[in-house]
Amino acid sequence: EAQVTQNPRYLITVTGKKLTVTCSQNMNHEYMSWYRQDPGLGLRQIYYSMNVEVTDKGDVPEGYKVSRKEKRNFPLILESPSPNQTSLYFCASSHKGQGAFHYGYTFGSGTRLTVV
Amino acid sequence: GQQLNQSPQSMFIQEGEDVSMNCTSSSIFNTWLWYKQEPGEGPVLLIALYKAGELTSNGRLTAQFGITRKDSFLNISASIPSDVGIYFCAGPGNSGNTPLVFGKGTRLSVIA
C-alpha cells in the first residue's frame, strides 16, 4: 500500500531530551515535508526537501533539524525540545511538480508530541 | 510568508444541506488543492485544480479554480454525517512549487 509512515504516533518527553520522529514513504517521491498543526494556526511548514541532500527551511524551522540522506526517509530531529514544540506533526511527500504546478502531498497519520 | 484566507472558520449544518467554503490569496496561484482531515488522521487530498476557471467534481464535492487565480471554492452537496471534518485549501508558496501553504481550515459539523 502506498503510504507515508511516521513513528511514533504519540510521544511524551521532557524538556531538553533530544528526540527523532521518523518518516518514510514508499512511493519514490522526490518531495518531502514536515508540518506542525496547532489549534487556530492551521498547518505550518517546518522544513521541506526537494530531493536527496536538498533541504530548506519552511515558515517555522527554529528548534528543528532534518536530513535527507535517502530518498524514502526524512527524519525530524528536535535537539533540545521545549514545551512550545508540543504539537501535532505531519510528514508528507509528493512527486516533483511540473513547472509551477504541484501534485499535492500525501500525508502520514501524524505524531502527537508533548514536551513537559 | 504566503497566506491563504479560508472562510468560514466553522460551519454547523443539517444533514442534506449544501455547503460552500472558499479560499483567497493575495497572489496568483497555479495550483489549488483541497484537503479533508478527519479526527486523528492526516489530511487527505480531495481535489486538485490546475487551470483558471476549472471546475472539478469528486462525488458530491465540486471545486472551482477562480478566474483571477487568487481564489478557489469548494462545494459539498447533500451533506451526510461522514462529511464531518476540517477542510483545508492549499497552494504552492512564493518560493517555488515545492512548499505548500495551507489555509487555516473550515471545520464542518453535520447535524443528523
Tab-separated table of C-alpha atoms in Angstrom:
chain	number	residue	atom	x	y	z
A	1	GLU	CA	0.000	0.000	0.000
A	2	ALA	CA	1.317	3.439	-0.962
A	3	GLN	CA	1.801	5.415	2.203
A	4	VAL	CA	3.775	7.782	4.385
A	5	THR	CA	4.699	6.187	7.694
A	6	GLN	CA	5.549	8.208	10.769
A	7	ASN	CA	6.773	6.931	14.086
A	8	PRO	CA	5.944	7.201	16.858
A	9	ARG	CA	2.238	8.166	16.798
A	10	TYR	CA	2.394	9.528	20.328
A	11	LEU	CA	5.365	10.766	22.324
A	12	ILE	CA	5.701	12.422	25.702
A	13	THR	CA	9.148	13.711	26.561
A	14	VAL	CA	10.896	16.114	28.884
A	15	THR	CA	12.415	19.467	28.059
A	16	GLY	CA	15.897	19.189	26.599
A	17	LYS	CA	15.890	15.482	25.782
A	18	LYS	CA	16.800	15.005	22.145
A	19	LEU	CA	14.298	13.109	20.039
A	20	THR	CA	13.779	11.994	16.462
A	21	VAL	CA	10.498	11.449	14.655
A	22	THR	CA	10.952	9.142	11.703
A	23	CYS	CA	9.203	9.432	8.353
A	24	SER	CA	9.341	7.020	5.454
A	25	GLN	CA	7.494	6.895	2.116
A	26	ASN	CA	7.265	4.008	-0.341
A	27	MET	CA	6.093	5.949	-3.402
A	28	ASN	CA	9.508	7.057	-4.717
A	29	HIS	CA	8.512	10.667	-4.165
A	30	GLU	CA	11.075	13.416	-4.693
A	31	TYR	CA	9.458	15.954	-2.369
A	32	MET	CA	9.088	15.511	1.377
A	33	SER	CA	7.994	17.945	4.018
A	34	TRP	CA	7.249	18.370	7.713
A	35	TYR	CA	4.333	20.360	9.081
A	36	ARG	CA	3.117	21.120	12.547
A	37	GLN	CA	-0.545	21.655	13.343
A	38	ASP	CA	-1.694	23.800	16.244
A	39	PRO	CA	-5.214	24.941	17.173
A	40	GLY	CA	-6.102	28.178	15.446
A	41	LEU	CA	-2.874	28.226	13.436
A	42	GLY	CA	-3.545	25.525	10.874
A	43	LEU	CA	-0.715	23.633	9.189
A	44	ARG	CA	2.646	25.370	9.184
A	45	GLN	CA	5.639	24.085	7.289
A	46	ILE	CA	8.790	23.356	9.264
A	47	TYR	CA	11.222	22.040	6.634
A	48	TYR	CA	10.974	20.582	3.180
A	49	SER	CA	13.186	18.629	0.837
A	50	MET	CA	13.152	18.588	-2.953
A	51	ASN	CA	15.422	15.566	-3.240
A	52	VAL	CA	18.225	13.657	-1.546
A	53	GLU	CA	20.650	16.005	0.265
A	54	VAL	CA	18.470	19.032	-0.608
A	55	THR	CA	16.586	20.595	2.302
A	56	ASP	CA	15.232	24.049	3.009
A	57	LYS	CA	13.534	25.935	5.804
A	58	GLY	CA	9.807	26.411	5.890
A	59	ASP	CA	7.923	29.000	7.894
A	60	VAL	CA	8.737	27.725	11.407
A	61	PRO	CA	12.145	25.978	11.346
A	62	GLU	CA	13.536	27.189	14.689
A	63	GLY	CA	14.357	24.356	17.059
A	64	TYR	CA	14.188	21.645	14.383
A	65	LYS	CA	16.631	19.829	12.144
A	66	VAL	CA	16.101	17.465	9.239
A	67	SER	CA	18.196	15.313	6.961
A	68	ARG	CA	17.540	13.593	3.638
A	69	LYS	CA	20.242	11.007	3.131
A	70	GLU	CA	17.960	8.577	1.336
A	71	LYS	CA	15.026	9.294	-0.927
A	72	ARG	CA	12.500	7.424	1.193
A	73	ASN	CA	13.385	8.815	4.645
A	74	PHE	CA	13.066	12.296	6.092
A	75	PRO	CA	13.526	12.309	9.891
A	76	LEU	CA	12.655	15.320	12.040
A	77	ILE	CA	15.096	15.986	14.876
A	78	LEU	CA	14.456	18.075	17.961
A	79	GLU	CA	17.863	18.601	19.558
A	80	SER	CA	16.547	20.245	22.722
A	81	PRO	CA	12.751	20.108	22.813
A	82	SER	CA	10.835	22.811	24.629
A	83	PRO	CA	7.185	22.972	25.716
A	84	ASN	CA	6.323	25.318	22.829
A	85	GLN	CA	7.116	22.431	20.484
A	86	THR	CA	4.170	20.481	21.865
A	87	SER	CA	2.133	19.942	18.733
A	88	LEU	CA	0.762	17.525	16.161
A	89	TYR	CA	3.369	16.820	13.492
A	90	PHE	CA	2.792	15.579	9.966
A	91	CYS	CA	5.210	14.275	7.407
A	92	ALA	CA	4.172	14.486	3.760
A	93	SER	CA	5.539	13.591	0.336
A	94	SER	CA	4.778	14.082	-3.332
A	95	HIS	CA	6.220	13.629	-6.785
A	96	LYS	CA	8.111	16.546	-8.233
A	97	GLY	CA	5.719	19.041	-9.764
A	98	GLN	CA	5.849	20.119	-13.385
A	99	GLY	CA	6.820	23.749	-13.691
A	100	ALA	CA	4.779	25.786	-11.243
A	101	PHE	CA	2.245	23.025	-10.625
A	102	HIS	CA	2.020	20.875	-7.518
A	103	TYR	CA	0.517	17.393	-7.352
A	104	GLY	CA	-0.354	17.717	-3.700
A	105	TYR	CA	1.181	15.990	-0.726
A	106	THR	CA	0.293	12.596	0.680
A	107	PHE	CA	0.318	12.899	4.464
A	108	GLY	CA	1.249	10.499	7.215
A	109	SER	CA	-1.101	9.850	10.135
A	110	GLY	CA	0.670	12.270	12.437
A	111	THR	CA	2.799	12.277	15.583
A	112	ARG	CA	1.367	13.893	18.670
A	113	LEU	CA	4.270	15.252	20.699
A	114	THR	CA	4.021	16.560	24.241
A	115	VAL	CA	7.035	18.231	25.844
A	116	VAL	CA	6.795	18.699	29.606
B	1	GLY	CA	5.152	34.198	4.329
B	2	GLN	CA	2.382	33.490	1.887
B	3	GLN	CA	-1.069	33.376	3.447
B	4	LEU	CA	-4.329	31.844	2.416
B	5	ASN	CA	-7.540	33.200	3.892
B	6	GLN	CA	-10.131	30.500	4.282
B	7	SER	CA	-13.733	31.062	5.291
B	8	PRO	CA	-15.828	30.334	7.132
B	9	GLN	CA	-13.816	29.090	10.102
B	10	SER	CA	-16.578	26.703	11.103
B	11	MET	CA	-20.000	25.611	9.964
B	12	PHE	CA	-22.855	23.748	11.601
B	13	ILE	CA	-25.312	22.396	9.076
B	14	GLN	CA	-28.216	19.992	8.896
B	15	GLU	CA	-27.777	16.697	7.106
B	16	GLY	CA	-28.867	17.084	3.496
B	17	GLU	CA	-27.875	20.735	3.197
B	18	ASP	CA	-25.366	22.026	0.697
B	19	VAL	CA	-22.111	23.564	1.923
B	20	SER	CA	-19.890	26.196	0.395
B	21	MET	CA	-16.484	27.400	1.532
B	22	ASN	CA	-13.805	29.480	-0.094
B	23	CYS	CA	-10.171	30.419	-0.022
B	24	THR	CA	-8.422	33.572	-1.178
B	25	SER	CA	-4.800	34.510	-1.709
B	26	SER	CA	-3.023	37.823	-2.073
B	27	SER	CA	-1.043	36.463	-5.009
B	28	ILE	CA	-1.698	34.318	-8.065
B	29	PHE	CA	-1.616	30.545	-7.682
B	30	ASN	CA	-1.041	27.971	-10.423
B	31	THR	CA	-2.431	25.128	-8.356
B	32	TRP	CA	-5.287	24.948	-5.882
B	33	LEU	CA	-5.720	21.893	-3.692
B	34	TRP	CA	-8.492	20.909	-1.313
B	35	TYR	CA	-7.917	18.526	1.564
B	36	LYS	CA	-10.102	16.932	4.240
B	37	GLN	CA	-8.833	15.978	7.684
B	38	GLU	CA	-10.764	13.625	9.916
B	39	PRO	CA	-10.106	13.388	13.651
B	40	GLY	CA	-6.859	11.614	14.452
B	41	GLU	CA	-5.724	11.417	10.845
B	42	GLY	CA	-3.620	13.332	8.387
B	43	PRO	CA	-5.171	15.477	5.648
B	44	VAL	CA	-6.316	13.616	2.543
B	45	LEU	CA	-6.329	15.203	-0.900
B	46	LEU	CA	-9.849	15.615	-2.300
B	47	ILE	CA	-9.475	17.711	-5.435
B	48	ALA	CA	-6.609	19.310	-7.360
B	49	LEU	CA	-7.147	22.253	-9.732
B	50	TYR	CA	-4.613	23.447	-12.300
B	51	LYS	CA	-6.354	25.876	-14.626
B	52	ALA	CA	-8.144	29.181	-14.077
B	53	GLY	CA	-11.893	28.671	-14.341
B	54	GLU	CA	-11.572	24.908	-13.977
B	55	LEU	CA	-14.491	23.167	-12.288
B	56	THR	CA	-13.784	19.670	-10.962
B	57	SER	CA	-16.026	17.206	-9.144
B	58	ASN	CA	-15.331	14.283	-6.875
B	59	GLY	CA	-18.629	12.663	-5.991
B	60	ARG	CA	-20.694	15.219	-4.087
B	61	LEU	CA	-17.749	17.598	-3.908
B	62	THR	CA	-17.153	20.287	-6.516
B	63	ALA	CA	-14.266	22.728	-6.517
B	64	GLN	CA	-13.513	25.671	-8.761
B	65	PHE	CA	-10.297	27.481	-9.614
B	66	GLY	CA	-11.195	31.185	-9.623
B	67	ILE	CA	-10.666	33.078	-12.860
B	68	THR	CA	-8.498	35.661	-11.109
B	69	ARG	CA	-6.295	32.755	-9.951
B	70	LYS	CA	-6.420	34.240	-6.454
B	71	ASP	CA	-9.312	32.225	-5.104
B	72	SER	CA	-10.967	28.842	-5.053
B	73	PHE	CA	-14.274	27.431	-3.863
B	74	LEU	CA	-15.372	24.066	-2.538
B	75	ASN	CA	-18.984	22.970	-2.502
B	76	ILE	CA	-20.434	19.874	-0.893
B	77	SER	CA	-23.914	18.871	-1.945
B	78	ALA	CA	-26.431	16.974	0.171
B	79	SER	CA	-24.163	16.690	3.200
B	80	ILE	CA	-24.044	13.494	5.236
B	81	PRO	CA	-22.608	12.789	8.714
B	82	SER	CA	-19.341	11.410	7.321
B	83	ASP	CA	-18.592	14.817	5.775
B	84	VAL	CA	-17.610	15.983	9.249
B	85	GLY	CA	-14.024	17.141	9.441
B	86	ILE	CA	-11.728	20.044	8.700
B	87	TYR	CA	-11.389	21.154	5.087
B	88	PHE	CA	-8.193	22.874	4.013
B	89	CYS	CA	-7.272	24.718	0.874
B	90	ALA	CA	-3.626	24.737	-0.174
B	91	GLY	CA	-1.394	26.060	-2.892
B	92	PRO	CA	2.280	26.472	-3.770
B	93	GLY	CA	4.045	29.229	-1.884
B	94	ASN	CA	6.108	32.075	-3.248
B	95	SER	CA	9.416	30.263	-3.330
B	96	GLY	CA	8.526	27.718	-5.943
B	97	ASN	CA	6.195	24.835	-6.387
B	98	THR	CA	7.503	22.719	-3.535
B	99	PRO	CA	6.285	24.347	-0.331
B	100	LEU	CA	2.548	24.041	0.056
B	101	VAL	CA	0.859	26.796	2.020
B	102	PHE	CA	-2.360	25.887	3.790
B	103	GLY	CA	-5.382	27.859	4.831
B	104	LYS	CA	-6.412	27.564	8.475
B	105	GLY	CA	-9.278	25.295	7.621
B	106	THR	CA	-13.065	25.179	7.774
B	107	ARG	CA	-14.413	22.906	10.481
B	108	LEU	CA	-17.620	21.275	9.298
B	109	SER	CA	-20.160	19.770	11.670
B	110	VAL	CA	-23.202	17.941	10.324
B	111	ILE	CA	-26.269	17.570	12.489
B	112	ALA	CA	-28.282	14.476	11.694
